[in-house]
mmCIF file of C-alpha atoms in Angstrom:
data_model
loop_
_atom_site.group_PDB
_atom_site.id
_atom_site.type_symbol
_atom_site.label_atom_id
_atom_site.label_comp_id
_atom_site.label_asym_id
_atom_site.label_seq_id
_atom_site.Cartn_x
_atom_site.Cartn_y
_atom_site.Cartn_z
ATOM 1 C CA GLY A 669 -0.053 0.015 -0.063
ATOM 2 C CA THR A 670 0.882 3.666 0.361
ATOM 3 C CA PHE A 671 1.582 5.415 3.580
ATOM 4 C CA THR A 672 3.952 7.878 5.140
ATOM 5 C CA PHE A 673 5.951 7.649 8.385
ATOM 6 C CA VAL A 674 6.518 10.972 10.294
ATOM 7 C CA ALA A 675 8.926 10.906 13.034
ATOM 8 C CA ASP A 676 8.114 12.534 16.275
ATOM 9 C CA TRP A 677 11.457 11.512 18.062
ATOM 10 C CA ALA A 678 14.925 10.419 16.855
ATOM 11 C CA ASN A 679 17.059 8.278 19.035
ATOM 12 C CA SER A 680 20.686 8.304 18.576
ATOM 13 C CA GLN A 681 22.944 5.415 19.320
ATOM 14 C CA LYS A 682 24.567 7.306 22.336
ATOM 15 C CA GLY A 683 20.956 7.511 23.958
ATOM 16 C CA GLY A 684 19.996 11.173 22.877
ATOM 17 C CA ARG A 685 16.398 11.731 22.222
ATOM 18 C CA ILE A 686 15.689 14.575 19.861
ATOM 19 C CA ASN A 687 12.115 16.084 19.512
ATOM 20 C CA MET A 688 11.466 16.117 15.750
ATOM 21 C CA MET A 689 7.731 17.517 16.036
ATOM 22 C CA SER A 690 8.962 20.840 14.422
ATOM 23 C CA ASN A 691 11.479 19.287 12.004
ATOM 24 C CA PRO A 692 10.076 18.323 8.534
ATOM 25 C CA ASN A 693 10.658 14.663 7.956
ATOM 26 C CA PHE A 694 9.014 11.784 6.265
ATOM 27 C CA LEU A 695 9.361 8.094 4.962
ATOM 28 C CA LYS A 696 6.845 7.606 2.313
ATOM 29 C CA ILE A 697 6.178 4.175 0.916
ATOM 30 C CA GLU A 698 4.439 3.504 -2.292
ATOM 31 C CA ASN A 699 4.360 -0.291 -3.310
ATOM 32 C CA GLU A 700 8.095 -0.942 -3.710
ATOM 33 C CA THR A 701 9.464 2.552 -3.995
ATOM 34 C CA ALA A 702 10.240 4.884 -1.235
ATOM 35 C CA ASP A 703 11.090 8.502 -0.632
ATOM 36 C CA ALA A 704 12.847 9.654 2.716
ATOM 37 C CA TYR A 705 13.975 12.851 4.311
ATOM 38 C CA LEU A 706 15.109 12.064 7.836
ATOM 39 C CA PRO A 707 17.432 14.461 9.829
ATOM 40 C CA TYR A 708 20.390 12.552 11.088
ATOM 41 C CA PHE A 709 21.895 12.925 14.590
ATOM 42 C CA GLY A 710 25.031 10.488 14.766
ATOM 43 C CA VAL A 711 28.475 9.422 13.789
ATOM 44 C CA VAL A 712 29.395 9.444 10.177
ATOM 45 C CA GLN A 713 31.922 6.626 9.549
ATOM 46 C CA THR A 714 32.792 7.391 6.058
ATOM 47 C CA PRO A 715 34.836 10.674 5.643
ATOM 48 C CA SER A 716 33.459 11.162 2.126
ATOM 49 C CA MET A 717 29.942 11.422 3.635
ATOM 50 C CA SER A 718 30.818 13.911 6.393
ATOM 51 C CA GLY A 719 29.264 16.861 4.442
ATOM 52 C CA GLN A 720 25.906 15.120 4.037
ATOM 53 C CA GLY A 721 23.071 15.991 6.459
ATOM 54 C CA GLY A 722 20.066 13.850 6.574
ATOM 55 C CA ILE A 723 19.179 10.530 5.408
ATOM 56 C CA GLU A 724 17.617 11.012 2.057
ATOM 57 C CA PHE A 725 16.890 8.625 -0.707
ATOM 58 C CA SER A 726 14.124 8.286 -3.533
ATOM 59 C CA GLY A 727 13.243 5.582 -5.942
ATOM 60 C CA GLU A 728 12.928 1.738 -6.090
ATOM 61 C CA VAL A 729 13.848 -0.350 -3.125
ATOM 62 C CA SER A 730 15.149 -3.861 -3.091
ATOM 63 C CA ASP A 731 14.504 -6.834 -0.834
ATOM 64 C CA TYR A 732 11.072 -5.494 0.154
ATOM 65 C CA THR A 733 9.308 -7.650 2.663
ATOM 66 C CA VAL A 734 6.124 -7.327 4.891
ATOM 67 C CA GLU A 735 5.522 -9.649 7.873
ATOM 68 C CA PHE A 736 2.337 -9.310 9.871
ATOM 69 C CA ASN A 737 2.407 -10.706 13.475
ATOM 70 C CA ASP A 738 -1.103 -11.580 14.458
ATOM 71 C CA LYS A 739 -0.406 -12.188 18.017
ATOM 72 C CA LYS A 740 1.441 -8.803 18.733
ATOM 73 C CA GLN A 741 -0.696 -7.013 16.210
ATOM 74 C CA LYS A 742 2.078 -5.329 14.405
ATOM 75 C CA THR A 743 3.480 -5.339 10.971
ATOM 76 C CA LEU A 744 7.283 -5.324 10.119
ATOM 77 C CA ILE A 745 8.348 -3.882 6.723
ATOM 78 C CA ARG A 746 11.972 -4.262 5.719
ATOM 79 C CA PHE A 747 13.836 -3.065 2.607
ATOM 80 C CA ASN A 748 17.061 -1.813 1.248
ATOM 81 C CA ALA A 749 17.677 1.629 -0.477
ATOM 82 C CA LYS A 750 20.429 3.467 -1.995
ATOM 83 C CA LYS A 751 21.625 7.006 -2.641
ATOM 84 C CA GLY A 752 24.978 7.339 -4.405
ATOM 85 C CA SER A 753 27.451 5.153 -2.771
ATOM 86 C CA GLU A 754 25.509 4.850 0.535
ATOM 87 C CA SER A 755 23.222 2.104 1.119
ATOM 88 C CA PHE A 756 20.539 1.883 3.741
ATOM 89 C CA THR A 757 18.656 -0.926 5.546
ATOM 90 C CA ILE A 758 15.113 0.139 6.687
ATOM 91 C CA ASN A 759 13.191 -1.652 9.496
ATOM 92 C CA LEU A 760 9.759 -0.139 9.976
ATOM 93 C CA THR A 761 7.409 -1.638 12.676
ATOM 94 C CA VAL A 762 3.895 -0.430 12.352
ATOM 95 C CA PHE A 763 1.546 -0.966 15.509
ATOM 96 C CA LYS A 764 -2.113 -1.377 15.453
ATOM 97 C CA ASN A 765 -2.610 1.999 17.093
ATOM 98 C CA GLY A 766 -1.012 3.795 14.033
ATOM 99 C CA ASN A 767 2.319 4.363 15.812
ATOM 100 C CA GLY A 768 5.625 3.406 14.105
ATOM 101 C CA SER A 769 9.106 2.635 15.014
ATOM 102 C CA LEU A 770 11.800 3.084 12.216
ATOM 103 C CA ILE A 771 15.373 1.782 12.434
ATOM 104 C CA VAL A 772 17.933 2.990 9.804
ATOM 105 C CA SER A 773 21.204 1.361 9.338
ATOM 106 C CA SER A 774 23.552 2.835 6.880
ATOM 107 C CA SER A 775 26.890 1.615 5.043
ATOM 108 C CA GLY A 776 28.535 4.997 6.150
ATOM 109 C CA ARG A 777 26.915 6.112 9.409
ATOM 110 C CA ASN A 778 25.880 4.734 12.852
ATOM 111 C CA SER A 779 22.288 3.459 12.854
ATOM 112 C CA ILE A 780 19.569 5.643 14.271
ATOM 113 C CA SER A 781 16.051 5.026 15.256
ATOM 114 C CA TYR A 782 12.908 7.130 15.021
ATOM 115 C CA ASP A 783 9.444 6.991 16.719
ATOM 116 C CA GLY A 784 6.373 8.541 15.207
ATOM 117 C CA LYS A 785 2.991 7.937 13.416
ATOM 118 C CA ILE A 786 1.808 6.205 10.254
ATOM 119 C CA LYS A 787 -0.365 8.340 8.031
ATOM 120 C CA GLU A 788 -2.244 7.133 4.973
ATOM 121 C CA THR A 789 -0.974 8.873 1.950
ATOM 122 C CA GLU A 790 -3.563 10.192 -0.527
ATOM 123 C CA ASN A 791 -3.105 8.871 -3.881
ATOM 124 C CA LYS A 792 -3.450 11.977 -6.075
ATOM 125 C CA ASP A 793 -1.741 13.193 -9.099
ATOM 126 C CA GLU A 794 -0.339 16.441 -7.926
ATOM 127 C CA LYS A 795 0.114 18.724 -10.964
ATOM 128 C CA GLU A 796 1.129 22.236 -9.886
#
């Protein structure tokens, strides 16, 4: 389906919790494509990436899987995405109440997690 995750909080590996409610951010998933703009707070491991700010990617994803856990009433969505030389592993848990937990692992940065909400994305052709 089509939906958007919007983070309310970012959680760095060092235990910092950053309020994201006033920062624009999103992870939009539409079938097997994804667009993401997520501010990043953490350590960059690859020197060539030190000038890059947030986690951003757009386009087709690979290894897209969806698992529904009936007992725990949650859905786990996993996929891989790329931007340039950086690759991302995305793990999004969607809970029955509409909350979500997102973990982003990167080939060049420490992983980071986000807590937020899932919103249905309206499927409109926006021509402006």
